[in-house]
């Protein structure tokens, strides 16, 4: 049930709508507020004539005065935001094309699903007013289409990080369902919330009543089907729906609708004329939405992978050869069939892009000297990712560095050295690359974090080891000499990186202390603000027993 009660008990509130309207008019001078541009005349007309609209503010566990105050706040907000004048063309096309929020499918009880992709949102104070209007437009549109129906908001937090956390936006969404659209929300599903958001949830929880907290469900891939059937669930959430969001501008939708109407056969037209159909039967496939469904073909998947990697630079590891420890080029994951000789591919993981995707190749000759291969870890996310590299045979290999932090947008090269005497024993050896989201680069804290973090929050990827022989002995000496020079160069780079890391750690400690102080002052300021807020405004922002 949504925050209001009118949808489930219309008979109870039908008579109360007139009482609320009478109380509202006695408490607030509507004509005066309209004249002062505090109310929109269209909203004032709805209050006067639409019982359904008035009833949504009535709750059985609250007084009519509380409902009147909520109605007053809603009318002021609608005028301030210009809700009645918002339309599809009120926003730039890129907001729709981004796909951060869209309606698609239904839950088990037939409620419309509104998906919010948290990873696509970036906090921007300058853009926040337009973001509020954009969300209000979505809520207003669905309410006008089906004023007696509820929706389910699905916050898809997979691959989201701290840069996507926006407390102001969360507060706005809560206020929308608490005051402005009290009967619209059925419940919220928080999908795959990263553990880093636990602290934020504790703060949000303090804003909510027990009734509201009960409406928020935390789900994962394993249990989301308790609320949404598999055929209505997106593929990455464990469902079978291969829907891909795409925005279709209104002009193209109208053009497509006209084409469909022209394709109506004479038989279909005759059927409509006989009363078996109606003109409304022929609608655009998109209806009033601006979404279409695209089936993912193998060719499309390959193209999507290529597009996702356009920003990735070509990575090179030391050496001359195009195989093994030589030059390595980051390729595309998802291709089928056998790779061409000398071409490597990349594993695009939830947190890191790992190259090579499947195997480490160690090129050896008869001398049995130490050889190496490179693992490239690219962080394409806007926050740091900690990594760790482990092996099933630690006595055979040296890994430098075996752990660390990949900064946002950076690429880390991990060099794996196969020691002398083990060249013929590596066929069953494997490496495990582990990654997790972090907020610190302190080595001491990272070591403790690896021990305590839940396994489901760690990304893992395995690599197997293979052996290859060098082309000829004549070329061997030159390659060995080149490898020795490269090893020395790499050792110097590692030392330089370690020193840079130590300096960064010292700076982070100082910044951490400063951050704690700022957070403390902010909390004190919020406490004082709410402590000394006039009691009069409490009637508008929090109602006794309110679900929100």
mmCIF file with all atom_site columns, C-alpha atoms in Angstrom, residues 109-259:
data_model
loop_
_atom_site.group_PDB
_atom_site.id
_atom_site.type_symbol
_atom_site.label_atom_id
_atom_site.label_alt_id
_atom_site.label_comp_id
_atom_site.label_asym_id
_atom_site.label_entity_id
_atom_site.label_seq_id
_atom_site.pdbx_PDB_ins_code
_atom_site.Cartn_x
_atom_site.Cartn_y
_atom_site.Cartn_z
_atom_site.occupancy
_atom_site.B_iso_or_equiv
_atom_site.pdbx_formal_charge
_atom_site.auth_seq_id
_atom_site.auth_comp_id
_atom_site.auth_asym_id
_atom_site.auth_atom_id
_atom_site.pdbx_PDB_model_num
ATOM 1   C CA . UNK A 1 109 ? 0.954  -7.639  -8.440  1.00 0.00 ? 109 UNK A CA 1
ATOM 2   C CA . UNK A 1 110 ? 0.815  -5.689  -11.708 1.00 0.00 ? 110 UNK A CA 1
ATOM 3   C CA . UNK A 1 111 ? 2.509  -2.483  -10.477 1.00 0.00 ? 111 UNK A CA 1
ATOM 4   C CA . UNK A 1 112 ? 4.575  -0.528  -13.000 1.00 0.00 ? 112 UNK A CA 1
ATOM 5   C CA . UNK A 1 113 ? 8.337  -0.705  -12.416 1.00 0.00 ? 113 UNK A CA 1
ATOM 6   C CA . UNK A 1 114 ? 10.382 2.495   -12.443 1.00 0.00 ? 114 UNK A CA 1
ATOM 7   C CA . UNK A 1 115 ? 14.076 1.610   -12.792 1.00 0.00 ? 115 UNK A CA 1
ATOM 8   C CA . UNK A 1 116 ? 16.687 4.041   -11.485 1.00 0.00 ? 116 UNK A CA 1
ATOM 9   C CA . UNK A 1 117 ? 20.271 3.252   -12.527 1.00 0.00 ? 117 UNK A CA 1
ATOM 10  C CA . UNK A 1 118 ? 22.228 4.817   -9.682  1.00 0.00 ? 118 UNK A CA 1
ATOM 11  C CA . UNK A 1 119 ? 25.627 4.392   -11.362 1.00 0.00 ? 119 UNK A CA 1
ATOM 12  C CA . UNK A 1 120 ? 24.582 6.862   -14.092 1.00 0.00 ? 120 UNK A CA 1
ATOM 13  C CA . UNK A 1 121 ? 23.852 9.682   -11.632 1.00 0.00 ? 121 UNK A CA 1
ATOM 14  C CA . UNK A 1 122 ? 26.566 12.126  -10.621 1.00 0.00 ? 122 UNK A CA 1
ATOM 15  C CA . UNK A 1 123 ? 25.939 14.716  -7.916  1.00 0.00 ? 123 UNK A CA 1
ATOM 16  C CA . UNK A 1 124 ? 25.913 18.223  -9.364  1.00 0.00 ? 124 UNK A CA 1
ATOM 17  C CA . UNK A 1 125 ? 24.531 21.102  -7.299  1.00 0.00 ? 125 UNK A CA 1
ATOM 18  C CA . UNK A 1 126 ? 24.109 23.314  -10.365 1.00 0.00 ? 126 UNK A CA 1
ATOM 19  C CA . UNK A 1 127 ? 22.055 20.661  -12.165 1.00 0.00 ? 127 UNK A CA 1
ATOM 20  C CA . UNK A 1 128 ? 20.033 19.534  -9.134  1.00 0.00 ? 128 UNK A CA 1
ATOM 21  C CA . UNK A 1 129 ? 16.977 21.800  -9.804  1.00 0.00 ? 129 UNK A CA 1
ATOM 22  C CA . UNK A 1 130 ? 16.614 20.309  -13.280 1.00 0.00 ? 130 UNK A CA 1
ATOM 23  C CA . UNK A 1 131 ? 17.047 16.765  -11.907 1.00 0.00 ? 131 UNK A CA 1
ATOM 24  C CA . UNK A 1 132 ? 14.163 17.437  -9.487  1.00 0.00 ? 132 UNK A CA 1
ATOM 25  C CA . UNK A 1 133 ? 11.952 18.622  -12.345 1.00 0.00 ? 133 UNK A CA 1
ATOM 26  C CA . UNK A 1 134 ? 12.901 15.576  -14.405 1.00 0.00 ? 134 UNK A CA 1
ATOM 27  C CA . UNK A 1 135 ? 11.878 13.187  -11.632 1.00 0.00 ? 135 UNK A CA 1
ATOM 28  C CA . UNK A 1 136 ? 8.718  15.180  -10.906 1.00 0.00 ? 136 UNK A CA 1
ATOM 29  C CA . UNK A 1 137 ? 7.796  14.921  -14.590 1.00 0.00 ? 137 UNK A CA 1
ATOM 30  C CA . UNK A 1 138 ? 8.119  11.116  -14.471 1.00 0.00 ? 138 UNK A CA 1
ATOM 31  C CA . UNK A 1 139 ? 6.024  10.835  -11.288 1.00 0.00 ? 139 UNK A CA 1
ATOM 32  C CA . UNK A 1 140 ? 3.394  13.285  -12.569 1.00 0.00 ? 140 UNK A CA 1
ATOM 33  C CA . UNK A 1 141 ? 3.119  11.495  -15.920 1.00 0.00 ? 141 UNK A CA 1
ATOM 34  C CA . UNK A 1 142 ? 2.465  8.071   -14.429 1.00 0.00 ? 142 UNK A CA 1
ATOM 35  C CA . UNK A 1 143 ? 0.066  9.504   -11.822 1.00 0.00 ? 143 UNK A CA 1
ATOM 36  C CA . UNK A 1 144 ? -2.033 11.217  -14.497 1.00 0.00 ? 144 UNK A CA 1
ATOM 37  C CA . UNK A 1 145 ? -2.101 8.055   -16.620 1.00 0.00 ? 145 UNK A CA 1
ATOM 38  C CA . UNK A 1 146 ? -3.194 5.790   -13.746 1.00 0.00 ? 146 UNK A CA 1
ATOM 39  C CA . UNK A 1 147 ? -4.124 7.855   -10.662 1.00 0.00 ? 147 UNK A CA 1
ATOM 40  C CA . UNK A 1 148 ? -5.448 4.812   -8.786  1.00 0.00 ? 148 UNK A CA 1
ATOM 41  C CA . UNK A 1 149 ? -2.409 2.590   -9.412  1.00 0.00 ? 149 UNK A CA 1
ATOM 42  C CA . UNK A 1 150 ? 0.838  2.261   -7.503  1.00 0.00 ? 150 UNK A CA 1
ATOM 43  C CA . UNK A 1 151 ? 4.377  1.936   -8.842  1.00 0.00 ? 151 UNK A CA 1
ATOM 44  C CA . UNK A 1 152 ? 7.486  0.125   -7.644  1.00 0.00 ? 152 UNK A CA 1
ATOM 45  C CA . UNK A 1 153 ? 10.767 2.039   -7.686  1.00 0.00 ? 153 UNK A CA 1
ATOM 46  C CA . UNK A 1 154 ? 13.771 -0.220  -8.354  1.00 0.00 ? 154 UNK A CA 1
ATOM 47  C CA . UNK A 1 155 ? 17.066 1.421   -7.383  1.00 0.00 ? 155 UNK A CA 1
ATOM 48  C CA . UNK A 1 156 ? 19.629 -0.545  -9.393  1.00 0.00 ? 156 UNK A CA 1
ATOM 49  C CA . UNK A 1 157 ? 22.823 0.035   -7.398  1.00 0.00 ? 157 UNK A CA 1
ATOM 50  C CA . UNK A 1 158 ? 24.985 -2.521  -9.180  1.00 0.00 ? 158 UNK A CA 1
ATOM 51  C CA . UNK A 1 159 ? 28.378 -0.994  -10.004 1.00 0.00 ? 159 UNK A CA 1
ATOM 52  C CA . UNK A 1 160 ? 27.478 2.176   -8.065  1.00 0.00 ? 160 UNK A CA 1
ATOM 53  C CA . UNK A 1 161 ? 30.113 3.894   -5.929  1.00 0.00 ? 161 UNK A CA 1
ATOM 54  C CA . UNK A 1 162 ? 30.489 6.773   -3.531  1.00 0.00 ? 162 UNK A CA 1
ATOM 55  C CA . UNK A 1 163 ? 30.577 9.284   -6.382  1.00 0.00 ? 163 UNK A CA 1
ATOM 56  C CA . UNK A 1 164 ? 26.972 8.314   -7.160  1.00 0.00 ? 164 UNK A CA 1
ATOM 57  C CA . UNK A 1 165 ? 25.731 8.970   -3.615  1.00 0.00 ? 165 UNK A CA 1
ATOM 58  C CA . UNK A 1 166 ? 23.511 12.074  -3.492  1.00 0.00 ? 166 UNK A CA 1
ATOM 59  C CA . UNK A 1 167 ? 21.792 12.598  -0.132  1.00 0.00 ? 167 UNK A CA 1
ATOM 60  C CA . UNK A 1 168 ? 19.891 15.659  -1.385  1.00 0.00 ? 168 UNK A CA 1
ATOM 61  C CA . UNK A 1 169 ? 18.364 13.638  -4.208  1.00 0.00 ? 169 UNK A CA 1
ATOM 62  C CA . UNK A 1 170 ? 17.420 10.808  -1.834  1.00 0.00 ? 170 UNK A CA 1
ATOM 63  C CA . UNK A 1 171 ? 15.732 13.313  0.460   1.00 0.00 ? 171 UNK A CA 1
ATOM 64  C CA . UNK A 1 172 ? 13.803 14.771  -2.480  1.00 0.00 ? 172 UNK A CA 1
ATOM 65  C CA . UNK A 1 173 ? 12.532 11.338  -3.576  1.00 0.00 ? 173 UNK A CA 1
ATOM 66  C CA . UNK A 1 174 ? 11.424 10.564  -0.014  1.00 0.00 ? 174 UNK A CA 1
ATOM 67  C CA . UNK A 1 175 ? 9.571  13.890  0.213   1.00 0.00 ? 175 UNK A CA 1
ATOM 68  C CA . UNK A 1 176 ? 7.834  13.242  -3.125  1.00 0.00 ? 176 UNK A CA 1
ATOM 69  C CA . UNK A 1 177 ? 6.307  9.994   -1.896  1.00 0.00 ? 177 UNK A CA 1
ATOM 70  C CA . UNK A 1 178 ? 5.706  11.308  1.607   1.00 0.00 ? 178 UNK A CA 1
ATOM 71  C CA . UNK A 1 179 ? 3.896  14.556  0.734   1.00 0.00 ? 179 UNK A CA 1
ATOM 72  C CA . UNK A 1 180 ? 3.488  15.314  -2.980  1.00 0.00 ? 180 UNK A CA 1
ATOM 73  C CA . UNK A 1 181 ? 2.421  11.867  -4.284  1.00 0.00 ? 181 UNK A CA 1
ATOM 74  C CA . UNK A 1 182 ? 1.344  10.032  -1.120  1.00 0.00 ? 182 UNK A CA 1
ATOM 75  C CA . UNK A 1 183 ? -0.543 7.216   -2.863  1.00 0.00 ? 183 UNK A CA 1
ATOM 76  C CA . UNK A 1 184 ? 1.831  6.583   -5.771  1.00 0.00 ? 184 UNK A CA 1
ATOM 77  C CA . UNK A 1 185 ? 4.490  4.348   -4.203  1.00 0.00 ? 185 UNK A CA 1
ATOM 78  C CA . UNK A 1 186 ? 3.854  0.680   -3.547  1.00 0.00 ? 186 UNK A CA 1
ATOM 79  C CA . UNK A 1 187 ? 7.367  -0.088  -2.292  1.00 0.00 ? 187 UNK A CA 1
ATOM 80  C CA . UNK A 1 188 ? 11.036 0.364   -3.139  1.00 0.00 ? 188 UNK A CA 1
ATOM 81  C CA . UNK A 1 189 ? 13.525 -2.325  -4.124  1.00 0.00 ? 189 UNK A CA 1
ATOM 82  C CA . UNK A 1 190 ? 17.191 -1.546  -3.409  1.00 0.00 ? 190 UNK A CA 1
ATOM 83  C CA . UNK A 1 191 ? 19.097 -3.908  -5.692  1.00 0.00 ? 191 UNK A CA 1
ATOM 84  C CA . UNK A 1 192 ? 22.685 -4.971  -4.882  1.00 0.00 ? 192 UNK A CA 1
ATOM 85  C CA . UNK A 1 193 ? 23.529 -2.083  -2.537  1.00 0.00 ? 193 UNK A CA 1
ATOM 86  C CA . UNK A 1 194 ? 27.332 -1.926  -2.033  1.00 0.00 ? 194 UNK A CA 1
ATOM 87  C CA . UNK A 1 195 ? 28.452 -2.240  1.569   1.00 0.00 ? 195 UNK A CA 1
ATOM 88  C CA . UNK A 1 196 ? 30.022 1.221   1.319   1.00 0.00 ? 196 UNK A CA 1
ATOM 89  C CA . UNK A 1 197 ? 26.489 2.680   1.424   1.00 0.00 ? 197 UNK A CA 1
ATOM 90  C CA . UNK A 1 198 ? 25.681 1.192   4.838   1.00 0.00 ? 198 UNK A CA 1
ATOM 91  C CA . UNK A 1 199 ? 26.641 4.411   6.644   1.00 0.00 ? 199 UNK A CA 1
ATOM 92  C CA . UNK A 1 200 ? 24.425 6.460   4.305   1.00 0.00 ? 200 UNK A CA 1
ATOM 93  C CA . UNK A 1 201 ? 21.514 4.083   4.926   1.00 0.00 ? 201 UNK A CA 1
ATOM 94  C CA . UNK A 1 202 ? 21.797 4.631   8.678   1.00 0.00 ? 202 UNK A CA 1
ATOM 95  C CA . UNK A 1 203 ? 21.366 8.372   8.097   1.00 0.00 ? 203 UNK A CA 1
ATOM 96  C CA . UNK A 1 204 ? 18.445 7.881   5.690   1.00 0.00 ? 204 UNK A CA 1
ATOM 97  C CA . UNK A 1 205 ? 16.790 5.441   8.089   1.00 0.00 ? 205 UNK A CA 1
ATOM 98  C CA . UNK A 1 206 ? 16.666 8.182   10.737  1.00 0.00 ? 206 UNK A CA 1
ATOM 99  C CA . UNK A 1 207 ? 14.525 10.305  8.374   1.00 0.00 ? 207 UNK A CA 1
ATOM 100 C CA . UNK A 1 208 ? 11.857 7.610   8.012   1.00 0.00 ? 208 UNK A CA 1
ATOM 101 C CA . UNK A 1 209 ? 9.022  6.271   10.120  1.00 0.00 ? 209 UNK A CA 1
ATOM 102 C CA . UNK A 1 210 ? 8.763  2.530   10.850  1.00 0.00 ? 210 UNK A CA 1
ATOM 103 C CA . UNK A 1 211 ? 5.968  2.266   8.253   1.00 0.00 ? 211 UNK A CA 1
ATOM 104 C CA . UNK A 1 212 ? 8.215  3.748   5.577   1.00 0.00 ? 212 UNK A CA 1
ATOM 105 C CA . UNK A 1 213 ? 11.169 1.546   6.506   1.00 0.00 ? 213 UNK A CA 1
ATOM 106 C CA . UNK A 1 214 ? 8.942  -1.501  6.022   1.00 0.00 ? 214 UNK A CA 1
ATOM 107 C CA . UNK A 1 215 ? 8.297  -0.375  2.430   1.00 0.00 ? 215 UNK A CA 1
ATOM 108 C CA . UNK A 1 216 ? 12.008 -0.496  1.536   1.00 0.00 ? 216 UNK A CA 1
ATOM 109 C CA . UNK A 1 217 ? 13.249 -3.938  0.491   1.00 0.00 ? 217 UNK A CA 1
ATOM 110 C CA . UNK A 1 218 ? 16.918 -4.789  0.040   1.00 0.00 ? 218 UNK A CA 1
ATOM 111 C CA . UNK A 1 219 ? 17.322 -7.453  -2.626  1.00 0.00 ? 219 UNK A CA 1
ATOM 112 C CA . UNK A 1 220 ? 20.040 -9.229  -4.547  1.00 0.00 ? 220 UNK A CA 1
ATOM 113 C CA . UNK A 1 221 ? 20.131 -11.318 -7.699  1.00 0.00 ? 221 UNK A CA 1
ATOM 114 C CA . UNK A 1 222 ? 19.209 -14.384 -5.651  1.00 0.00 ? 222 UNK A CA 1
ATOM 115 C CA . UNK A 1 223 ? 15.969 -13.098 -4.090  1.00 0.00 ? 223 UNK A CA 1
ATOM 116 C CA . UNK A 1 224 ? 14.604 -10.272 -6.295  1.00 0.00 ? 224 UNK A CA 1
ATOM 117 C CA . UNK A 1 225 ? 12.288 -12.788 -7.996  1.00 0.00 ? 225 UNK A CA 1
ATOM 118 C CA . UNK A 1 226 ? 10.212 -12.827 -4.819  1.00 0.00 ? 226 UNK A CA 1
ATOM 119 C CA . UNK A 1 227 ? 8.809  -9.514  -6.104  1.00 0.00 ? 227 UNK A CA 1
ATOM 120 C CA . UNK A 1 228 ? 9.272  -9.625  -9.884  1.00 0.00 ? 228 UNK A CA 1
ATOM 121 C CA . UNK A 1 229 ? 8.686  -12.622 -12.151 1.00 0.00 ? 229 UNK A CA 1
ATOM 122 C CA . UNK A 1 230 ? 11.656 -13.833 -14.183 1.00 0.00 ? 230 UNK A CA 1
ATOM 123 C CA . UNK A 1 231 ? 10.125 -12.849 -17.526 1.00 0.00 ? 231 UNK A CA 1
ATOM 124 C CA . UNK A 1 232 ? 9.592  -9.284  -16.249 1.00 0.00 ? 232 UNK A CA 1
ATOM 125 C CA . UNK A 1 233 ? 13.110 -8.979  -14.826 1.00 0.00 ? 233 UNK A CA 1
ATOM 126 C CA . UNK A 1 234 ? 16.055 -7.525  -16.708 1.00 0.00 ? 234 UNK A CA 1
ATOM 127 C CA . UNK A 1 235 ? 18.711 -9.994  -17.785 1.00 0.00 ? 235 UNK A CA 1
ATOM 128 C CA . UNK A 1 236 ? 21.531 -8.588  -15.628 1.00 0.00 ? 236 UNK A CA 1
ATOM 129 C CA . UNK A 1 237 ? 19.289 -9.046  -12.574 1.00 0.00 ? 237 UNK A CA 1
ATOM 130 C CA . UNK A 1 238 ? 18.819 -12.740 -13.267 1.00 0.00 ? 238 UNK A CA 1
ATOM 131 C CA . UNK A 1 239 ? 15.739 -12.428 -15.485 1.00 0.00 ? 239 UNK A CA 1
ATOM 132 C CA . UNK A 1 240 ? 15.049 -13.383 -19.087 1.00 0.00 ? 240 UNK A CA 1
ATOM 133 C CA . UNK A 1 241 ? 14.033 -9.935  -20.390 1.00 0.00 ? 241 UNK A CA 1
ATOM 134 C CA . UNK A 1 242 ? 16.698 -8.800  -22.888 1.00 0.00 ? 242 UNK A CA 1
ATOM 135 C CA . UNK A 1 243 ? 15.365 -5.260  -22.888 1.00 0.00 ? 243 UNK A CA 1
ATOM 136 C CA . UNK A 1 244 ? 17.817 -2.505  -23.847 1.00 0.00 ? 244 UNK A CA 1
ATOM 137 C CA . UNK A 1 245 ? 16.731 1.046   -23.066 1.00 0.00 ? 245 UNK A CA 1
ATOM 138 C CA . UNK A 1 246 ? 16.608 3.424   -26.006 1.00 0.00 ? 246 UNK A CA 1
ATOM 139 C CA . UNK A 1 247 ? 15.034 6.849   -26.146 1.00 0.00 ? 247 UNK A CA 1
ATOM 140 C CA . UNK A 1 248 ? 12.840 7.563   -29.164 1.00 0.00 ? 248 UNK A CA 1
ATOM 141 C CA . UNK A 1 249 ? 12.007 11.279  -29.634 1.00 0.00 ? 249 UNK A CA 1
ATOM 142 C CA . UNK A 1 250 ? 8.343  12.223  -29.893 1.00 0.00 ? 250 UNK A CA 1
ATOM 143 C CA . UNK A 1 251 ? 8.691  13.176  -33.584 1.00 0.00 ? 251 UNK A CA 1
ATOM 144 C CA . UNK A 1 252 ? 9.973  9.703   -34.481 1.00 0.00 ? 252 UNK A CA 1
ATOM 145 C CA . UNK A 1 253 ? 7.243  8.048   -32.413 1.00 0.00 ? 253 UNK A CA 1
ATOM 146 C CA . UNK A 1 254 ? 4.553  10.026  -34.240 1.00 0.00 ? 254 UNK A CA 1
ATOM 147 C CA . UNK A 1 255 ? 6.118  9.129   -37.577 1.00 0.00 ? 255 UNK A CA 1
ATOM 148 C CA . UNK A 1 256 ? 6.194  5.453   -36.664 1.00 0.00 ? 256 UNK A CA 1
ATOM 149 C CA . UNK A 1 257 ? 2.582  5.611   -35.500 1.00 0.00 ? 257 UNK A CA 1
ATOM 150 C CA . UNK A 1 258 ? 1.530  7.121   -38.820 1.00 0.00 ? 258 UNK A CA 1
ATOM 151 C CA . UNK A 1 259 ? 3.353  4.357   -40.705 1.00 0.00 ? 259 UNK A CA 1
#
